[in-house]
Each structure stands twice: as C-alpha cells, then as structure tokens.
PDB file of C-alpha atoms in Angstrom:
ATOM      1  CA  UNK H   1       0.000   0.000   0.000  1.00 67.00           C
ATOM      2  CA  UNK H   2       2.902   2.312   0.709  1.00 71.00           C
ATOM      3  CA  UNK H   3       4.036   1.968  -2.900  1.00 77.00           C
ATOM      4  CA  UNK H   4       0.865   3.712  -4.011  1.00 82.00           C
ATOM      5  CA  UNK H   5       0.955   6.217  -1.146  1.00 84.00           C
ATOM      6  CA  UNK H   6       4.580   7.207  -1.644  1.00 84.00           C
ATOM      7  CA  UNK H   7       3.940   7.679  -5.349  1.00 86.00           C
ATOM      8  CA  UNK H   8       0.954   9.843  -4.518  1.00 86.00           C
ATOM      9  CA  UNK H   9       2.944  12.070  -2.169  1.00 89.00           C
ATOM     10  CA  UNK H  10       5.699  12.400  -4.752  1.00 88.00           C
ATOM     11  CA  UNK H  11       3.561  13.090  -7.831  1.00 87.00           C
ATOM     12  CA  UNK H  12       0.512  14.955  -6.501  1.00 90.00           C
ATOM     13  CA  UNK H  13       2.364  18.072  -5.259  1.00 92.00           C
ATOM     14  CA  UNK H  14       3.927  18.422  -8.708  1.00 90.00           C
ATOM     15  CA  UNK H  15       0.525  18.066 -10.355  1.00 90.00           C
ATOM     16  CA  UNK H  16      -1.048  20.589  -7.964  1.00 92.00           C
ATOM     17  CA  UNK H  17       1.634  23.115  -8.874  1.00 93.00           C
ATOM     18  CA  UNK H  18       1.257  22.572 -12.607  1.00 90.00           C
ATOM     19  CA  UNK H  19      -2.523  22.120 -12.890  1.00 90.00           C
ATOM     20  CA  UNK H  20      -3.724  24.635 -10.276  1.00 92.00           C
ATOM     21  CA  UNK H  21      -0.697  26.920  -9.988  1.00 94.00           C
ATOM     22  CA  UNK H  22      -0.239  26.134  -6.284  1.00 95.00           C
ATOM     23  CA  UNK H  23       2.954  27.329  -4.651  1.00 95.00           C
ATOM     24  CA  UNK H  24       5.331  24.589  -3.477  1.00 94.00           C
ATOM     25  CA  UNK H  25       4.247  25.229   0.132  1.00 93.00           C
ATOM     26  CA  UNK H  26       0.567  24.996  -0.741  1.00 93.00           C
ATOM     27  CA  UNK H  27       1.060  21.927  -2.948  1.00 92.00           C
ATOM     28  CA  UNK H  28       3.224  19.929  -0.557  1.00 90.00           C
ATOM     29  CA  UNK H  29       1.722  20.736   2.818  1.00 89.00           C
ATOM     30  CA  UNK H  30      -1.427  22.819   3.120  1.00 92.00           C
ATOM     31  CA  UNK H  31      -3.279  20.932   0.387  1.00 94.00           C
ATOM     32  CA  UNK H  32      -2.718  17.680   2.313  1.00 94.00           C
ATOM     33  CA  UNK H  33      -4.180  18.960   5.600  1.00 94.00           C
ATOM     34  CA  UNK H  34      -7.479  17.067   5.142  1.00 93.00           C
ATOM     35  CA  UNK H  35      -5.510  13.806   4.911  1.00 93.00           C
ATOM     36  CA  UNK H  36      -3.264  14.677   7.835  1.00 94.00           C
ATOM     37  CA  UNK H  37      -6.084  15.702  10.168  1.00 95.00           C
ATOM     38  CA  UNK H  38      -8.193  12.624   9.368  1.00 95.00           C
ATOM     39  CA  UNK H  39      -5.197  10.282   9.712  1.00 94.00           C
ATOM     40  CA  UNK H  40      -4.345  11.822  13.089  1.00 96.00           C
ATOM     41  CA  UNK H  41      -7.917  11.515  14.376  1.00 96.00           C
ATOM     42  CA  UNK H  42      -8.331   7.928  13.163  1.00 94.00           C
ATOM     43  CA  UNK H  43      -4.982   6.865  14.625  1.00 94.00           C
ATOM     44  CA  UNK H  44      -6.106   8.108  18.053  1.00 95.00           C
ATOM     45  CA  UNK H  45      -8.857   5.477  18.005  1.00 95.00           C
ATOM     46  CA  UNK H  46      -6.623   2.562  16.965  1.00 94.00           C
ATOM     47  CA  UNK H  47      -6.073   1.209  20.517  1.00 93.00           C
ATOM     48  CA  UNK H  48      -9.835   1.106  21.150  1.00 94.00           C
ATOM     49  CA  UNK H  49     -10.603  -0.329  17.720  1.00 93.00           C
ATOM     50  CA  UNK H  50      -7.998  -3.091  17.986  1.00 92.00           C
ATOM     51  CA  UNK H  51      -9.174  -3.969  21.507  1.00 93.00           C
ATOM     52  CA  UNK H  52     -12.749  -4.283  20.271  1.00 94.00           C
ATOM     53  CA  UNK H  53     -12.319  -5.833  16.811  1.00 90.00           C
ATOM     54  CA  UNK H  54      -8.749  -7.297  16.725  1.00 86.00           C
ATOM     55  CA  UNK H  55      -5.632  -5.961  15.088  1.00 84.00           C
ATOM     56  CA  UNK H  56      -6.193  -7.952  11.895  1.00 82.00           C
ATOM     57  CA  UNK H  57      -9.769  -6.686  11.479  1.00 84.00           C
ATOM     58  CA  UNK H  58      -8.660  -3.072  11.851  1.00 87.00           C
ATOM     59  CA  UNK H  59      -5.787  -3.648   9.438  1.00 81.00           C
ATOM     60  CA  UNK H  60      -8.148  -5.124   6.846  1.00 80.00           C
ATOM     61  CA  UNK H  61     -10.521  -2.164   7.284  1.00 82.00           C
ATOM     62  CA  UNK H  62      -7.654  -0.037   5.994  1.00 80.00           C
ATOM     63  CA  UNK H  63      -8.893  -1.084   2.545  1.00 80.00           C
ATOM     64  CA  UNK H  64     -10.669   2.290   2.665  1.00 81.00           C
ATOM     65  CA  UNK H  65      -7.256   3.602   1.575  1.00 78.00           C
ATOM     66  CA  UNK H  66      -7.810   1.861  -1.750  1.00 81.00           C
ATOM     67  CA  UNK H  67     -11.197   3.591  -2.033  1.00 82.00           C
ATOM     68  CA  UNK H  68      -9.376   6.928  -1.842  1.00 83.00           C
ATOM     69  CA  UNK H  69      -7.155   5.954  -4.766  1.00 82.00           C
ATOM     70  CA  UNK H  70     -10.177   4.742  -6.748  1.00 85.00           C
ATOM     71  CA  UNK H  71     -12.029   8.027  -6.111  1.00 86.00           C
ATOM     72  CA  UNK H  72      -8.981  10.055  -7.121  1.00 84.00           C
ATOM     73  CA  UNK H  73      -8.771   8.069 -10.349  1.00 82.00           C
ATOM     74  CA  UNK H  74     -12.488   8.223 -11.179  1.00 86.00           C
ATOM     75  CA  UNK H  75     -13.047  11.887 -10.291  1.00 87.00           C
ATOM     76  CA  UNK H  76      -9.759  13.148 -11.765  1.00 84.00           C
ATOM     77  CA  UNK H  77      -7.684  16.195 -10.979  1.00 87.00           C
ATOM     78  CA  UNK H  78      -9.461  18.326 -13.591  1.00 87.00           C
ATOM     79  CA  UNK H  79     -12.579  18.307 -11.386  1.00 90.00           C
ATOM     80  CA  UNK H  80     -10.900  20.902  -9.179  1.00 91.00           C
ATOM     81  CA  UNK H  81      -9.004  20.714  -5.922  1.00 92.00           C
ATOM     82  CA  UNK H  82     -11.928  20.287  -3.505  1.00 94.00           C
ATOM     83  CA  UNK H  83     -13.760  17.578  -5.419  1.00 92.00           C
ATOM     84  CA  UNK H  84     -10.863  15.928  -7.268  1.00 89.00           C
ATOM     85  CA  UNK H  85      -8.212  15.983  -4.534  1.00 91.00           C
ATOM     86  CA  UNK H  86      -9.434  17.066  -1.070  1.00 92.00           C
ATOM     87  CA  UNK H  87     -12.486  14.785  -0.973  1.00 92.00           C
ATOM     88  CA  UNK H  88     -10.665  11.560  -1.945  1.00 91.00           C
ATOM     89  CA  UNK H  89      -7.725  12.201   0.380  1.00 92.00           C
ATOM     90  CA  UNK H  90     -10.120  12.000   3.319  1.00 93.00           C
ATOM     91  CA  UNK H  91     -10.355   8.283   2.529  1.00 91.00           C
ATOM     92  CA  UNK H  92      -6.589   8.058   2.101  1.00 90.00           C
ATOM     93  CA  UNK H  93      -6.201   9.584   5.565  1.00 91.00           C
ATOM     94  CA  UNK H  94      -8.680   7.140   7.085  1.00 92.00           C
ATOM     95  CA  UNK H  95      -6.976   4.208   5.409  1.00 89.00           C
ATOM     96  CA  UNK H  96      -3.494   5.231   6.442  1.00 89.00           C
ATOM     97  CA  UNK H  97      -4.663   5.855   9.983  1.00 90.00           C
ATOM     98  CA  UNK H  98      -6.139   2.356  10.061  1.00 90.00           C
ATOM     99  CA  UNK H  99      -3.120   0.663   8.457  1.00 87.00           C
ATOM    100  CA  UNK H 100       0.125   2.092   9.845  1.00 86.00           C
ATOM    101  CA  UNK H 101      -0.127   1.149  13.542  1.00 87.00           C
ATOM    102  CA  UNK H 102      -1.766  -2.256  13.073  1.00 87.00           C
ATOM    103  CA  UNK H 103       0.693  -3.140  10.278  1.00 84.00           C
ATOM    104  CA  UNK H 104       3.598  -2.529  12.633  1.00 86.00           C
ATOM    105  CA  UNK H 105       1.898  -4.559  15.373  1.00 86.00           C
ATOM    106  CA  UNK H 106       1.270  -7.420  12.921  1.00 82.00           C
ATOM    107  CA  UNK H 107       4.881  -7.246  11.774  1.00 83.00           C
ATOM    108  CA  UNK H 108       6.320  -7.623  15.269  1.00 86.00           C
ATOM    109  CA  UNK H 109       3.717 -10.088  16.570  1.00 85.00           C
ATOM    110  CA  UNK H 110       5.298 -13.191  17.991  1.00 86.00           C
ATOM    111  CA  UNK H 111       8.743 -11.673  18.495  1.00 89.00           C
ATOM    112  CA  UNK H 112      10.450 -11.722  21.859  1.00 90.00           C
ATOM    113  CA  UNK H 113      10.955  -8.536  23.844  1.00 88.00           C
ATOM    114  CA  UNK H 114      14.680  -8.669  23.077  1.00 91.00           C
ATOM    115  CA  UNK H 115      14.189  -8.357  19.303  1.00 91.00           C
ATOM    116  CA  UNK H 116      10.907  -6.410  19.133  1.00 88.00           C
ATOM    117  CA  UNK H 117      12.753  -3.145  18.444  1.00 89.00           C
ATOM    118  CA  UNK H 118      14.784  -4.703  15.657  1.00 92.00           C
ATOM    119  CA  UNK H 119      11.650  -6.347  14.229  1.00 90.00           C
ATOM    120  CA  UNK H 120       9.905  -2.976  14.201  1.00 89.00           C
ATOM    121  CA  UNK H 121      12.889  -1.522  12.359  1.00 91.00           C
ATOM    122  CA  UNK H 122      12.691  -4.308   9.779  1.00 91.00           C
ATOM    123  CA  UNK H 123       8.955  -3.659   9.299  1.00 88.00           C
ATOM    124  CA  UNK H 124       9.591   0.045   8.740  1.00 88.00           C
ATOM    125  CA  UNK H 125      12.514  -0.677   6.421  1.00 91.00           C
ATOM    126  CA  UNK H 126      10.385  -2.948   4.253  1.00 88.00           C
ATOM    127  CA  UNK H 127       7.635  -0.315   4.195  1.00 86.00           C
ATOM    128  CA  UNK H 128      10.153   2.168   2.814  1.00 89.00           C
ATOM    129  CA  UNK H 129      11.495  -0.344   0.305  1.00 91.00           C
ATOM    130  CA  UNK H 130       7.938  -1.083  -0.828  1.00 87.00           C
ATOM    131  CA  UNK H 131       7.305   2.630  -1.187  1.00 88.00           C
ATOM    132  CA  UNK H 132      10.437   3.127  -3.268  1.00 91.00           C
ATOM    133  CA  UNK H 133       9.673   0.131  -5.493  1.00 91.00           C
ATOM    134  CA  UNK H 134       6.091   1.343  -5.961  1.00 89.00           C
ATOM    135  CA  UNK H 135       7.287   4.827  -6.860  1.00 91.00           C
ATOM    136  CA  UNK H 136       9.784   3.398  -9.349  1.00 92.00           C
ATOM    137  CA  UNK H 137       7.073   1.238 -10.923  1.00 92.00           C
ATOM    138  CA  UNK H 138       4.545   4.057 -11.237  1.00 91.00           C
ATOM    139  CA  UNK H 139       7.190   6.483 -12.491  1.00 91.00           C
ATOM    140  CA  UNK H 140       8.112   3.963 -15.182  1.00 92.00           C
ATOM    141  CA  UNK H 141       4.443   3.648 -16.156  1.00 92.00           C
ATOM    142  CA  UNK H 142       4.062   7.412 -16.701  1.00 90.00           C
ATOM    143  CA  UNK H 143       7.491   8.017 -18.207  1.00 90.00           C
ATOM    144  CA  UNK H 144       7.229   9.879 -21.495  1.00 87.00           C
ATOM    145  CA  UNK H 145       3.725  11.261 -20.933  1.00 87.00           C
ATOM    146  CA  UNK H 146       3.155  14.992 -21.363  1.00 86.00           C
ATOM    147  CA  UNK H 147       0.885  17.271 -19.377  1.00 84.00           C
ATOM    148  CA  UNK H 148       0.602  17.236 -15.590  1.00 83.00           C
ATOM    149  CA  UNK H 149      -3.071  16.276 -15.663  1.00 83.00           C
ATOM    150  CA  UNK H 150      -2.402  13.348 -18.022  1.00 87.00           C
ATOM    151  CA  UNK H 151       0.557  12.187 -15.933  1.00 88.00           C
ATOM    152  CA  UNK H 152      -1.307  12.307 -12.606  1.00 87.00           C
ATOM    153  CA  UNK H 153      -4.424  10.666 -14.069  1.00 87.00           C
ATOM    154  CA  UNK H 154      -2.351   7.796 -15.494  1.00 89.00           C
ATOM    155  CA  UNK H 155      -0.293   7.563 -12.299  1.00 89.00           C
ATOM    156  CA  UNK H 156      -3.491   7.366 -10.257  1.00 87.00           C
ATOM    157  CA  UNK H 157      -4.693   4.506 -12.432  1.00 90.00           C
ATOM    158  CA  UNK H 158      -1.503   2.600 -11.599  1.00 90.00           C
ATOM    159  CA  UNK H 159      -1.838   3.583  -7.919  1.00 87.00           C
ATOM    160  CA  UNK H 160      -5.283   1.943  -7.942  1.00 87.00           C
ATOM    161  CA  UNK H 161      -3.857  -1.186  -9.583  1.00 88.00           C
ATOM    162  CA  UNK H 162      -1.012  -1.317  -7.060  1.00 86.00           C
ATOM    163  CA  UNK H 163      -3.339  -0.659  -4.102  1.00 84.00           C
ATOM    164  CA  UNK H 164      -5.738  -3.409  -5.186  1.00 85.00           C
ATOM    165  CA  UNK H 165      -2.907  -5.915  -5.668  1.00 86.00           C
ATOM    166  CA  UNK H 166      -1.442  -5.052  -2.258  1.00 82.00           C
ATOM    167  CA  UNK H 167      -4.861  -5.194  -0.589  1.00 80.00           C
ATOM    168  CA  UNK H 168      -5.569  -8.661  -1.999  1.00 84.00           C
ATOM    169  CA  UNK H 169      -2.076  -9.844  -1.035  1.00 81.00           C
ATOM    170  CA  UNK H 170      -2.386  -8.455   2.501  1.00 76.00           C
ATOM    171  CA  UNK H 171      -5.811 -10.006   3.038  1.00 77.00           C
ATOM    172  CA  UNK H 172      -4.534 -13.394   1.851  1.00 79.00           C
ATOM    173  CA  UNK H 173      -1.459 -13.175   4.075  1.00 74.00           C
ATOM    174  CA  UNK H 174      -3.544 -12.135   7.075  1.00 69.00           C
ATOM    175  CA  UNK H 175      -6.138 -14.816   6.359  1.00 70.00           C
ATOM    176  CA  UNK H 176      -3.354 -17.404   6.303  1.00 67.00           C
ATOM    177  CA  UNK H 177      -1.991 -16.141   9.635  1.00 62.00           C
ATOM    178  CA  UNK H 178      -5.470 -16.138  11.173  1.00 57.00           C
ATOM    179  CA  UNK H 179      -6.217 -19.737  10.124  1.00 55.00           C
TER     180      UNK H 179
END
C-alpha cells in the first residue's frame, strides 16, 4: 500500500503546482491537511478499535485507503481541488490511519521482547522499500507522458492497480496467519 501512497505524495504536489498553480508550500503541505487531520484523528482510536475488533480486522478495514485511490482516479484532478483531490484524500487519511499502527503490530507479533525493536525496524525498512519500489514502478508507467493532468491521471490509475494488488495480497497473508 505504501508503494501507491509514496507515489501519490511524490507526484501529486507536482501536479497541484502545474494544474492549479499552487505554490510549493501549498502543494506539498497545506493541500494535504485534510488527509493529515483525518489520519491523526483515526490513529487516536486505533487502541480502542484493535481492543474491540482485533488488530487484523482493523488492518483489513484499511482497505478504505484503496477507495481513496479509486475516487482520485475516477473523479480526476481536472474536477478541481476540492472535489478531485481534497475529498478523496479524506479516505486516504482514514486508510493510512487504520493501516500504519496495526501493520507494525502485525509485523512484530510473535517476536520476543529482546528483538521487538529490531523487528519494528525491519517492518519500517520494508515499508520504505515497498514505497520506493512502488514509486519506481509508477514512475516507469508514466514516463514519457506529457501534461501534468495526463501524468497524474495515469499515475493514479496505476496507484489503484497497485493498491488493489497489495490489498488482496495483505488479506490473503492475514487470512493465512489467522487460520
């Protein structure tokens, strides 16, 4: 999932600058406030949600992140910032809030106290590697395209593909662990 997210955070600020004329500050920070606020709020509820529904159930509910990518792709950046970007990133924020903590917990589950810190580091390292590989893949898919709106629309299509593949893979892995 981080492959799609990292690609989004790399490509969307560039598209916001080129399509809407946003300043770099506006494109890379202020325009992402809806995502940040929602992710923060959702992450505050993670301990209660995991206690009530289980870590795996909360992690799987992070599929709402994929819905954000689908909405971004369907609506498109040319629909304007509020409808084409701000609305879908609410779902990205919810999904990321639901995924990040439980993914780390799932990654270190079953480790001893002596290696839990190292296991957490490995989980975070692989998240970053996945993000870099996803960004490389999506960048390769849009290489040679012209026009910021065309590039971001095509990139968002590949983000959806990547998010769906990762969601299916994660659910199958978690299902296997649960059984």
